[in-house]
Amino acid sequence: MDLLNATFDSLLRLFFTAFSWAPPVVGLSVLAAATGAGMLWVWGKTSDQPGMRKVKNSIWAALFELRVYVDEPHVVWRAQKSLFTANLRYVALALRPALWMIAPMALLLVHLDTFYGRAPLPVDRETTVTMGMSSTWDPNSPAPQLIAPPQVLVTSFPVRCLDAREISWRLRPVGAVSGNLTFIVDGQGVPKRIEAGFHPRFVPGRSVNSALQSLWMPAERRIASSKVEWIEVRYPEACLSVLGVQWSWLFWFFGVSILATLLLKKRFGVVT
């Protein structure tokens, strides 16, 4: 799993670097349009296109009947039944291409959140890093030691929350940094990436121990220590600025993807 995540992130890093000369919205828009085109291609290859075309014609015919024969109840009732049946058939036909696309899309989105969902820590502004301990952790044992890069000050002693099995520290970056925090847990070093500065970049979220959780939190290698379940640095949320308006990257991504599919579906000859 670590190899898959590292490969995916490497490809996205290359793409991100290629558009580093432009605002983040430019690269995200290109990727969203390409994703929309890819979704159209998959839809065309995996769906029953003649069947979908027939169902859509049935839907339009039922809608036309509802509009024309509005004063004839038996015709309206028949058209409503036809419309309901046709919509059910359309959903059934759309299920197969949707199943083909759902896993790749989910994988893409969780990785893109690392690039567009979080901003680096602002310099000279405090934040927290929290470590979630496993059930085997002894709360009476000494707290892990935190070693930070020179550009990051640890401004508090470790604070324990026994009920939640968490330990937190306060940090303040005093300069731009792209490095690792190192936690010494039972003599074993556990690294956690930290990013601070002004330029958009790869900003990892929570690092985890579980192989299953690493599917949804893939930005870093899994934690090797059995005493630690997760580590998280609290980063500010990143937004895209377009004409002075702040947008969620996910909203923008889906908006551009949908627009691309609408503009390209005739060129692809795909019924959606």
CSV table of C-alpha atoms in Angstrom, one decimal:
chain,number,residue,atom,x,y,z
A,1,MET,CA,0.0,0.0,0.0
A,2,ASP,CA,2.8,2.4,0.8
A,3,LEU,CA,4.3,1.7,-2.7
A,4,LEU,CA,1.0,2.5,-4.4
A,5,ASN,CA,0.5,5.7,-2.4
A,6,ALA,CA,4.1,6.8,-3.1
A,7,THR,CA,3.8,6.1,-6.8
A,8,PHE,CA,0.5,8.0,-7.1
A,9,ASP,CA,1.9,11.0,-5.1
A,10,SER,CA,5.1,11.0,-7.3
A,11,LEU,CA,3.0,11.4,-10.4
A,12,LEU,CA,0.9,14.2,-8.9
A,13,ARG,CA,4.1,15.9,-7.7
A,14,LEU,CA,5.4,15.9,-11.3
A,15,PHE,CA,2.1,17.4,-12.5
A,16,PHE,CA,2.1,19.9,-9.6
A,17,THR,CA,5.7,20.9,-10.4
A,18,ALA,CA,4.8,21.4,-14.1
A,19,PHE,CA,2.3,24.0,-13.2
A,20,SER,CA,4.2,25.6,-10.4
A,21,TRP,CA,4.6,28.8,-12.5
A,22,ALA,CA,0.8,29.4,-12.4
A,23,PRO,CA,-1.7,29.9,-9.6
A,24,PRO,CA,-3.0,26.5,-8.2
A,25,VAL,CA,-6.3,26.9,-9.9
A,26,VAL,CA,-4.7,26.6,-13.4
A,27,GLY,CA,-3.2,23.2,-12.7
A,28,LEU,CA,-6.3,21.9,-10.9
A,29,SER,CA,-8.5,23.1,-13.8
A,30,VAL,CA,-6.4,21.2,-16.4
A,31,LEU,CA,-6.5,18.1,-14.2
A,32,ALA,CA,-10.2,18.4,-13.7
A,33,ALA,CA,-10.9,18.8,-17.5
A,34,ALA,CA,-8.6,15.7,-18.2
A,35,THR,CA,-10.5,13.8,-15.5
A,36,GLY,CA,-13.8,14.7,-17.1
A,37,ALA,CA,-12.6,13.5,-20.5
A,38,GLY,CA,-11.3,10.3,-18.9
A,39,MET,CA,-14.7,9.7,-17.2
A,40,LEU,CA,-16.4,10.1,-20.6
A,41,TRP,CA,-14.1,7.6,-22.2
A,42,VAL,CA,-14.7,5.1,-19.4
A,43,TRP,CA,-18.4,5.7,-19.5
A,44,GLY,CA,-18.5,5.1,-23.3
A,45,LYS,CA,-16.5,1.9,-23.0
A,46,THR,CA,-18.3,0.3,-20.1
A,47,SER,CA,-21.9,1.4,-20.5
A,48,ASP,CA,-24.7,0.0,-22.8
A,49,GLN,CA,-24.8,2.9,-25.1
A,50,PRO,CA,-27.7,1.7,-27.3
A,51,GLY,CA,-29.7,0.8,-24.2
A,52,MET,CA,-29.0,4.2,-22.7
A,53,ARG,CA,-30.0,6.0,-25.9
A,54,LYS,CA,-33.3,4.0,-26.0
A,55,VAL,CA,-34.0,4.8,-22.3
A,56,LYS,CA,-33.3,8.5,-22.8
A,57,ASN,CA,-35.7,8.6,-25.7
A,58,SER,CA,-38.3,7.0,-23.5
A,59,ILE,CA,-37.8,9.7,-20.9
A,60,TRP,CA,-38.1,12.5,-23.4
A,61,ALA,CA,-41.3,10.9,-24.9
A,62,ALA,CA,-42.9,10.6,-21.4
A,63,LEU,CA,-42.0,14.2,-20.6
A,64,PHE,CA,-43.5,15.3,-24.0
A,65,GLU,CA,-46.7,13.4,-23.2
A,66,LEU,CA,-46.9,15.1,-19.8
A,67,ARG,CA,-46.6,18.5,-21.4
A,68,VAL,CA,-49.1,17.9,-24.3
A,69,TYR,CA,-51.8,15.8,-22.6
A,70,VAL,CA,-51.9,17.7,-19.3
A,71,ASP,CA,-55.8,17.7,-19.4
A,72,GLU,CA,-56.1,13.9,-19.9
A,73,PRO,CA,-55.6,12.2,-16.6
A,74,HIS,CA,-55.2,8.6,-17.9
A,75,VAL,CA,-52.5,9.7,-20.4
A,76,VAL,CA,-50.7,11.7,-17.6
A,77,TRP,CA,-50.8,8.6,-15.3
A,78,ARG,CA,-49.5,6.4,-18.1
A,79,ALA,CA,-46.7,8.9,-18.9
A,80,GLN,CA,-45.8,9.1,-15.2
A,81,LYS,CA,-45.5,5.4,-14.9
A,82,SER,CA,-43.4,5.3,-18.1
A,83,LEU,CA,-41.2,8.1,-16.8
A,84,PHE,CA,-40.6,6.3,-13.4
A,85,THR,CA,-39.8,3.0,-15.1
A,86,ALA,CA,-37.4,4.6,-17.6
A,87,ASN,CA,-35.6,6.4,-14.8
A,88,LEU,CA,-35.1,3.1,-12.9
A,89,ARG,CA,-33.8,1.5,-16.1
A,90,TYR,CA,-31.4,4.4,-16.6
A,91,VAL,CA,-30.1,4.1,-13.0
A,92,ALA,CA,-29.5,0.4,-13.6
A,93,LEU,CA,-27.6,1.0,-16.8
A,94,ALA,CA,-25.5,3.8,-15.2
A,95,LEU,CA,-24.5,1.5,-12.3
A,96,ARG,CA,-21.9,-0.5,-14.2
A,97,PRO,CA,-19.8,2.5,-15.5
A,98,ALA,CA,-20.2,4.2,-12.1
A,99,LEU,CA,-18.7,1.1,-10.4
A,100,TRP,CA,-15.7,1.2,-12.8
A,101,MET,CA,-15.0,4.8,-11.9
A,102,ILE,CA,-15.7,5.0,-8.2
A,103,ALA,CA,-12.4,3.5,-6.9
A,104,PRO,CA,-10.0,5.4,-9.2
A,105,MET,CA,-11.9,8.7,-8.5
A,106,ALA,CA,-11.8,8.1,-4.7
A,107,LEU,CA,-8.1,7.4,-4.9
A,108,LEU,CA,-7.5,10.5,-7.0
A,109,LEU,CA,-9.5,12.8,-4.6
A,110,VAL,CA,-7.8,11.6,-1.4
A,111,HIS,CA,-4.4,12.3,-3.0
A,112,LEU,CA,-5.4,15.6,-4.4
A,113,ASP,CA,-6.5,16.8,-1.0
A,114,THR,CA,-2.8,16.7,0.0
A,115,PHE,CA,-2.0,19.2,-2.7
A,116,TYR,CA,-5.0,21.4,-2.7
A,117,GLY,CA,-6.8,20.9,0.6
A,118,ARG,CA,-4.3,22.2,3.1
A,119,ALA,CA,-2.0,25.2,3.2
A,120,PRO,CA,1.5,25.3,4.7
A,121,LEU,CA,1.7,26.6,8.3
A,122,PRO,CA,2.1,30.4,8.4
A,123,VAL,CA,5.4,31.6,9.8
A,124,ASP,CA,5.3,32.9,13.4
A,125,ARG,CA,1.8,31.4,14.0
A,126,GLU,CA,1.3,28.7,16.5
A,127,THR,CA,-0.3,25.3,15.8
A,128,THR,CA,-0.6,21.9,17.5
A,129,VAL,CA,0.7,18.5,16.7
A,130,THR,CA,-1.2,15.6,18.2
A,131,MET,CA,-0.2,11.9,18.6
A,132,GLY,CA,-2.9,9.3,19.1
A,133,MET,CA,-1.6,6.4,21.1
A,134,SER,CA,-2.6,2.7,20.8
A,135,SER,CA,-4.5,0.7,23.4
A,136,THR,CA,-1.2,-0.8,24.5
A,137,TRP,CA,0.2,2.6,25.6
A,138,ASP,CA,0.9,3.0,29.3
A,139,PRO,CA,-0.3,6.5,30.3
A,140,ASN,CA,2.0,6.5,33.2
A,141,SER,CA,5.1,6.0,31.0
A,142,PRO,CA,7.3,9.0,30.1
A,143,ALA,CA,5.9,11.1,27.2
A,144,PRO,CA,7.5,10.7,23.8
A,145,GLN,CA,10.3,13.1,23.1
A,146,LEU,CA,9.7,15.6,20.2
A,147,ILE,CA,12.7,16.7,18.1
A,148,ALA,CA,11.9,19.6,15.7
A,149,PRO,CA,13.8,21.2,12.9
A,150,PRO,CA,15.7,24.4,13.7
A,151,GLN,CA,13.0,26.5,12.0
A,152,VAL,CA,10.3,25.1,14.3
A,153,LEU,CA,10.0,25.9,18.0
A,154,VAL,CA,8.3,23.6,20.5
A,155,THR,CA,6.5,26.1,22.7
A,156,SER,CA,4.8,23.8,25.2
A,157,PHE,CA,5.4,20.6,27.3
A,158,PRO,CA,3.5,17.5,26.1
A,159,VAL,CA,-0.2,17.6,27.2
A,160,ARG,CA,-1.9,14.3,27.7
A,161,CYS,CA,-5.6,13.5,27.2
A,162,LEU,CA,-5.9,10.2,28.9
A,163,ASP,CA,-9.5,9.4,27.9
A,164,ALA,CA,-8.7,9.9,24.2
A,165,ARG,CA,-5.2,8.4,24.5
A,166,GLU,CA,-3.7,11.6,22.9
A,167,ILE,CA,-0.6,13.7,23.5
A,168,SER,CA,-0.3,17.2,22.1
A,169,TRP,CA,2.4,19.8,21.7
A,170,ARG,CA,2.3,23.4,20.6
A,171,LEU,CA,4.6,24.5,17.7
A,172,ARG,CA,5.6,27.8,16.1
A,173,PRO,CA,7.5,27.9,12.8
A,174,VAL,CA,9.9,30.8,12.8
A,175,GLY,CA,10.9,30.4,9.2
A,176,ALA,CA,10.0,28.5,6.1
A,177,VAL,CA,10.6,24.8,6.5
A,178,SER,CA,10.0,21.5,4.7
A,179,GLY,CA,11.2,18.8,7.0
A,180,ASN,CA,10.4,16.2,9.6
A,181,LEU,CA,9.4,16.3,13.2
A,182,THR,CA,10.8,13.2,15.0
A,183,PHE,CA,9.1,11.6,18.0
A,184,ILE,CA,11.1,9.2,20.1
A,185,VAL,CA,8.7,6.5,21.3
A,186,ASP,CA,10.2,3.7,23.4
A,187,GLY,CA,13.6,4.4,21.9
A,188,GLN,CA,12.2,4.3,18.3
A,189,GLY,CA,12.1,7.3,16.0
A,190,VAL,CA,8.8,8.1,14.4
A,191,PRO,CA,8.9,10.9,11.7
A,192,LYS,CA,6.1,13.3,10.8
A,193,ARG,CA,6.4,15.7,7.9
A,194,ILE,CA,5.9,19.4,8.6
A,195,GLU,CA,5.5,22.2,6.1
A,196,ALA,CA,5.6,25.9,6.8
A,197,GLY,CA,6.0,29.0,4.5
A,198,PHE,CA,4.2,31.0,1.9
A,199,HIS,CA,4.1,28.9,-1.4
A,200,PRO,CA,1.6,26.2,-2.2
A,201,ARG,CA,3.0,22.7,-1.9
A,202,PHE,CA,2.5,19.1,-1.0
A,203,VAL,CA,1.1,19.2,2.6
A,204,PRO,CA,0.5,15.8,4.2
A,205,GLY,CA,-2.4,15.3,6.5
A,206,ARG,CA,-2.7,12.7,9.3
A,207,SER,CA,-0.2,9.8,9.2
A,208,VAL,CA,-1.6,6.5,10.4
A,209,ASN,CA,-0.5,3.1,11.5
A,210,SER,CA,-3.5,1.1,10.1
A,211,ALA,CA,-3.2,-0.3,6.5
A,212,LEU,CA,-7.0,0.3,6.0
A,213,GLN,CA,-6.8,3.9,7.2
A,214,SER,CA,-3.8,4.5,4.9
A,215,LEU,CA,-6.2,4.1,1.9
A,216,TRP,CA,-7.9,7.4,3.0
A,217,MET,CA,-4.9,9.1,4.5
A,218,PRO,CA,-2.1,8.2,2.0
A,219,ALA,CA,0.2,11.1,2.1
A,220,GLU,CA,2.9,9.5,4.3
A,221,ARG,CA,4.3,6.1,5.0
A,222,ARG,CA,2.5,4.1,7.7
A,223,ILE,CA,3.8,4.6,11.2
A,224,ALA,CA,6.0,1.7,12.2
A,225,SER,CA,5.7,2.0,16.0
A,226,SER,CA,3.0,-0.3,17.5
A,227,LYS,CA,2.5,2.3,20.3
A,228,VAL,CA,1.3,5.0,17.9
A,229,GLU,CA,-2.0,5.0,16.0
A,230,TRP,CA,-1.8,8.4,14.2
A,231,ILE,CA,0.0,11.8,14.2
A,232,GLU,CA,-1.6,15.0,12.9
A,233,VAL,CA,-0.3,18.5,12.5
A,234,ARG,CA,-3.1,21.1,12.4
A,235,TYR,CA,-2.8,23.0,9.1
A,236,PRO,CA,-5.0,25.8,7.8
A,237,GLU,CA,-7.4,24.9,5.1
A,238,ALA,CA,-6.4,26.0,1.6
A,239,CYS,CA,-8.8,27.8,-0.8
A,240,LEU,CA,-8.6,28.7,-4.5
A,241,SER,CA,-8.8,32.4,-5.3
A,242,VAL,CA,-10.6,33.0,-8.6
A,243,LEU,CA,-11.4,36.7,-9.5
A,244,GLY,CA,-11.3,37.6,-5.8
A,245,VAL,CA,-13.7,34.8,-4.8
A,246,GLN,CA,-12.5,31.9,-2.5
A,247,TRP,CA,-13.5,28.4,-3.7
A,248,SER,CA,-13.2,25.0,-2.2
A,249,TRP,CA,-10.8,23.0,-4.4
A,250,LEU,CA,-13.3,20.0,-4.4
A,251,PHE,CA,-16.2,22.2,-5.6
A,252,TRP,CA,-14.0,23.7,-8.3
A,253,PHE,CA,-12.7,20.3,-9.4
A,254,PHE,CA,-16.2,18.8,-9.8
A,255,GLY,CA,-17.5,21.9,-11.5
A,256,VAL,CA,-14.8,21.9,-14.2
A,257,SER,CA,-15.0,18.1,-14.6
A,258,ILE,CA,-18.8,18.3,-15.2
A,259,LEU,CA,-18.4,21.2,-17.6
A,260,ALA,CA,-15.8,19.3,-19.5
A,261,THR,CA,-18.1,16.2,-19.8
A,262,LEU,CA,-20.9,18.4,-21.1
A,263,LEU,CA,-18.7,20.1,-23.7
A,264,LEU,CA,-17.0,16.9,-24.9
A,265,LYS,CA,-19.8,14.3,-24.9
A,266,LYS,CA,-20.9,15.0,-28.4
A,267,ARG,CA,-17.3,14.9,-29.6
A,268,PHE,CA,-16.9,11.5,-27.9
A,269,GLY,CA,-20.2,10.4,-29.1
A,270,VAL,CA,-21.2,9.2,-25.6
A,271,VAL,CA,-24.8,9.1,-24.2
A,272,THR,CA,-24.8,10.1,-20.5
